[in-house]
mmCIF file of C-alpha atoms in Angstrom:
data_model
loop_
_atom_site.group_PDB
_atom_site.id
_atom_site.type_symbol
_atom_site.label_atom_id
_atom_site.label_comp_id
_atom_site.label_asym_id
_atom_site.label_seq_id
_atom_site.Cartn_x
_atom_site.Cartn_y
_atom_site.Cartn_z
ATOM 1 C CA UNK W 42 102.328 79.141 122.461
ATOM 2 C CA UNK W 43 102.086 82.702 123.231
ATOM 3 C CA UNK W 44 98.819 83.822 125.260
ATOM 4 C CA UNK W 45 98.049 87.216 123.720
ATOM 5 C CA UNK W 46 95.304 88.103 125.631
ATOM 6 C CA UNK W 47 96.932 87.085 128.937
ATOM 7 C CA UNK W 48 100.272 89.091 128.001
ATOM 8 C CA UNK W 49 97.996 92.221 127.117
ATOM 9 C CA UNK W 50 95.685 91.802 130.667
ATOM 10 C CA UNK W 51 99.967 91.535 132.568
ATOM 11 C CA UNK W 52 100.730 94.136 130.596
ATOM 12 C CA UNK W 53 98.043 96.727 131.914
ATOM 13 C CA UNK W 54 99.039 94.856 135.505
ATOM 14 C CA UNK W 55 102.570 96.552 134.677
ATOM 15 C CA UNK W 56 101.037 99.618 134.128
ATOM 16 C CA UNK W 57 98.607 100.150 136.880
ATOM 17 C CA UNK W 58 101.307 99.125 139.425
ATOM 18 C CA UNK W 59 104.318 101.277 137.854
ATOM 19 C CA UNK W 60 101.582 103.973 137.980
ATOM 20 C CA UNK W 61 100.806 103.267 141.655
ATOM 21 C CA UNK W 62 104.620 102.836 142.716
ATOM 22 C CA UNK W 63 105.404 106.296 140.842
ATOM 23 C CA UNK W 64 102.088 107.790 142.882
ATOM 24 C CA UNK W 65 103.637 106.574 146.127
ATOM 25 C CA UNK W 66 107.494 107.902 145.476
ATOM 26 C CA UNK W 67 106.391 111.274 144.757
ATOM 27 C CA UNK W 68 104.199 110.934 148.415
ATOM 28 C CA UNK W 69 107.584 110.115 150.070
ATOM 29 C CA UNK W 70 109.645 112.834 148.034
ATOM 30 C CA UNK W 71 108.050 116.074 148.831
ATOM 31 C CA UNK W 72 108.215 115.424 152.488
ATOM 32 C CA UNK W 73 110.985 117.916 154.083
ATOM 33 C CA UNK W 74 110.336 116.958 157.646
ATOM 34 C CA UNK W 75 111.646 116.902 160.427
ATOM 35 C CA UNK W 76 110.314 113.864 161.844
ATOM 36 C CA UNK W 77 109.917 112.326 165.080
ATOM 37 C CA UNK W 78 110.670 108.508 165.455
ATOM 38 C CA UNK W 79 108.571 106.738 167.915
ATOM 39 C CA UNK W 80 104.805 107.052 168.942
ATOM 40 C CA UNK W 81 102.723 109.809 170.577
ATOM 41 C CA UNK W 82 100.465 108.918 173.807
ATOM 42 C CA UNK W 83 97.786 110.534 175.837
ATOM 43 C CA UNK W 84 97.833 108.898 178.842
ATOM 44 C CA UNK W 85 95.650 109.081 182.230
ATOM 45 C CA UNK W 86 97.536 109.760 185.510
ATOM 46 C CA UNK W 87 96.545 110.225 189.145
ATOM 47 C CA UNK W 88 98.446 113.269 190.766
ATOM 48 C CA UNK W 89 98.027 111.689 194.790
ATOM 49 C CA UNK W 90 96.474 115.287 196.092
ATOM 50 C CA UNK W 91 93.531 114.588 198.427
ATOM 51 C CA UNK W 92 90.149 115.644 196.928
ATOM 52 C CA UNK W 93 91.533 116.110 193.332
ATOM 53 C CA UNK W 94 89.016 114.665 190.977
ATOM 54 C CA UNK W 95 91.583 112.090 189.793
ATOM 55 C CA UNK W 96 91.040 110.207 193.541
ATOM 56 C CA UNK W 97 87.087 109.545 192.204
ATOM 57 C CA UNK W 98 88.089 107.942 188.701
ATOM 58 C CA UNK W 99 88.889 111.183 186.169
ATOM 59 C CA UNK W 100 92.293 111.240 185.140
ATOM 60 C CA UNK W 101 94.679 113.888 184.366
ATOM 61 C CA UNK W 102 96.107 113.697 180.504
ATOM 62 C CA UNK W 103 99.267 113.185 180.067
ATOM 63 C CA UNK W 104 101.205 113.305 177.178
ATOM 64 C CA UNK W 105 104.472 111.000 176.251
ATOM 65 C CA UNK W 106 106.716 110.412 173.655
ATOM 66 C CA UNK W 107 107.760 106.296 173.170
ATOM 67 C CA UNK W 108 111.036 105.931 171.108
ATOM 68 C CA UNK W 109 112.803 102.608 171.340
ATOM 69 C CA UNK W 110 116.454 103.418 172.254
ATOM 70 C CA UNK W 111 118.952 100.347 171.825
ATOM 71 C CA UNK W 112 116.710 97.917 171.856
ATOM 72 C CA UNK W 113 114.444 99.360 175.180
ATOM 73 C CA UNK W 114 111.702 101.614 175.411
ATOM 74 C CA UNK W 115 111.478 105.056 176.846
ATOM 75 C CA UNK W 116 108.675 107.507 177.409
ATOM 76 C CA UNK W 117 109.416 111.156 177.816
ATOM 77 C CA UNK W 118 106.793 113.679 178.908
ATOM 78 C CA UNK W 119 105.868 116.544 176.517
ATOM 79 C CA UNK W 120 104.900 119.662 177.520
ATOM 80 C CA UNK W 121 101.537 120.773 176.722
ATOM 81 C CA UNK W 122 102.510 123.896 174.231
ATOM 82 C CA UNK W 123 105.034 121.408 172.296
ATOM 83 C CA UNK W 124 102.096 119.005 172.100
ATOM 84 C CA UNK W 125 100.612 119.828 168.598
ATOM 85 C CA UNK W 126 104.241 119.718 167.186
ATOM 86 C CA UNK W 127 105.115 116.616 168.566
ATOM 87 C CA UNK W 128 102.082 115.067 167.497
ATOM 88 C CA UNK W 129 102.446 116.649 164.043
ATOM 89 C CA UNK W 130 106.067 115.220 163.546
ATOM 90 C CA UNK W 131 104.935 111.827 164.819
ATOM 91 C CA UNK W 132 102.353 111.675 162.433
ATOM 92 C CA UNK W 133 104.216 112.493 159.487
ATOM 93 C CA UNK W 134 106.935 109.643 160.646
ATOM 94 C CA UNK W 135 103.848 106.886 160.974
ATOM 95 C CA UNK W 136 102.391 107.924 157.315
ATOM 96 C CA UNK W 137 105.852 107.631 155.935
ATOM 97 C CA UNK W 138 106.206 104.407 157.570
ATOM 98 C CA UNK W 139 102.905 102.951 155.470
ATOM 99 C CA UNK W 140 103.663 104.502 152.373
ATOM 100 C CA UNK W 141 107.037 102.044 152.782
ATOM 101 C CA UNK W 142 104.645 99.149 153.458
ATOM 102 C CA UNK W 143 102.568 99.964 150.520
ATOM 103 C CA UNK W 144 105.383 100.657 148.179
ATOM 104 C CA UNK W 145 106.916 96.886 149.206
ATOM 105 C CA UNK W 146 103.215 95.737 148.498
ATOM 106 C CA UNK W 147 103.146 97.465 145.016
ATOM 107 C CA UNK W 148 106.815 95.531 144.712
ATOM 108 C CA UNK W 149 105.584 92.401 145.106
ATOM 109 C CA UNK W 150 102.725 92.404 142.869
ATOM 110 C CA UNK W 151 105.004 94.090 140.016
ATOM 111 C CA UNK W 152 107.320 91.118 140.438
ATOM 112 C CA UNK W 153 104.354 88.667 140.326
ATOM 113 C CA UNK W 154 102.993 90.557 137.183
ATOM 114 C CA UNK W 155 106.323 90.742 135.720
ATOM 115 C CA UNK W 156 106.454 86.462 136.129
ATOM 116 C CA UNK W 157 102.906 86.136 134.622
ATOM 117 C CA UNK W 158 104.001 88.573 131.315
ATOM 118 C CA UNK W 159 107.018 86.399 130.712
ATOM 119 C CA UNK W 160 104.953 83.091 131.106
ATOM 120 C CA UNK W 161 102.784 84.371 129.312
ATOM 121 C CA UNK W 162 104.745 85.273 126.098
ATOM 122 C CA UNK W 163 107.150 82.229 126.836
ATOM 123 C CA UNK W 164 107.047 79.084 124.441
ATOM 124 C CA UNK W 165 109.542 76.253 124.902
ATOM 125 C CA UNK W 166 112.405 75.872 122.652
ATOM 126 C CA UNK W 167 111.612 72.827 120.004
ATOM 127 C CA UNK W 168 114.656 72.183 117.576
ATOM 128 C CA UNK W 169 113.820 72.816 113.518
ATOM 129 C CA UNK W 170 114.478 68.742 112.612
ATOM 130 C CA UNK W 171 111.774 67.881 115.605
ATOM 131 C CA UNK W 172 109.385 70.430 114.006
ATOM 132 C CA UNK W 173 110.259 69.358 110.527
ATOM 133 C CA UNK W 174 109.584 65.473 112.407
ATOM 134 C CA UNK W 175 105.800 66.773 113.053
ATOM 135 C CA UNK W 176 105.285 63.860 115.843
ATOM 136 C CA UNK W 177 108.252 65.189 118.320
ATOM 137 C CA UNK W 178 109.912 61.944 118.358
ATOM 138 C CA UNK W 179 113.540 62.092 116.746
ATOM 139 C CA UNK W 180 115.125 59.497 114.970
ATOM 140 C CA UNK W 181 118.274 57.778 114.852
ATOM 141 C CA UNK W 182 120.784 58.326 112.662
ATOM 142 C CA UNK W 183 122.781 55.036 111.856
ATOM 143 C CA UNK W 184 126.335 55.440 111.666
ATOM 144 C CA UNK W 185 128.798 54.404 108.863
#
């Protein structure tokens, strides 16, 4: 038997998601980039001069770029003025990254709602001469 109330609470499941997924597609869309692939680093370094303040524990910041290149990792050094730019581009790449993890989220549970509406409004088949039967059982025809 259909479950109206069910089918109506999937339904506004559909909604809110397809809402959500078309929320996160227009993040991704008005993006023009460019984009940097990998992950920016500030890292502490000791330079070796005698009597530098790195020798007594404070370290010089470095910055790096990481980028996985066939299958290894690499770290290049970024010069301070191309710092805020690097940083910028790296950004952008990691929030594009979770919007893709939160748009194959919002898939799943529109898949899961979409299996709950058609359960919900699904009723098995029963063949008219069983209904006409009332208790389900069917009888035999004898032959002649």
């Amino acid at each position: 038997m259909v479950d109206a109330e069910r089918a109506s609470r999937c339904r506004r499941r559909l909604l809110d998601d397809a809402h959500s997924l078309v929320a996160k597609v227009e993040q991704l869309v008005v993006e023009r980039g460019p984009l940097l692939r990998g992950a920016f680093q500030l890292r502490g370094t000791r330079c070796g001069k005698e009597g530098c303040k790195c020798n007594q524990g404070e370290l010089h910041t470095t910055a790096v770029l990481v980028v996985s290149e066939d299958g290894r990792r690499r770290s290049f050094y970024v010069r301070p003025p191309e710092r805020p730019e690097v940083q910028r581009r790296v950004e952008r790449y990691l929030r594009l990254r979770d919007t893709r993890v939160e748009l194959r989220k919002i898939d799943s549970d529109l898949l899961a709602a979409t299996d709950d509406f058609i359960d919900a409004l699904a009723e098995p088949h029963t063949p008219a001469r069983e209904r006409e039967q009332g208790d389900g059982r069917r009888k035999r025809r004898r032959r002649r």
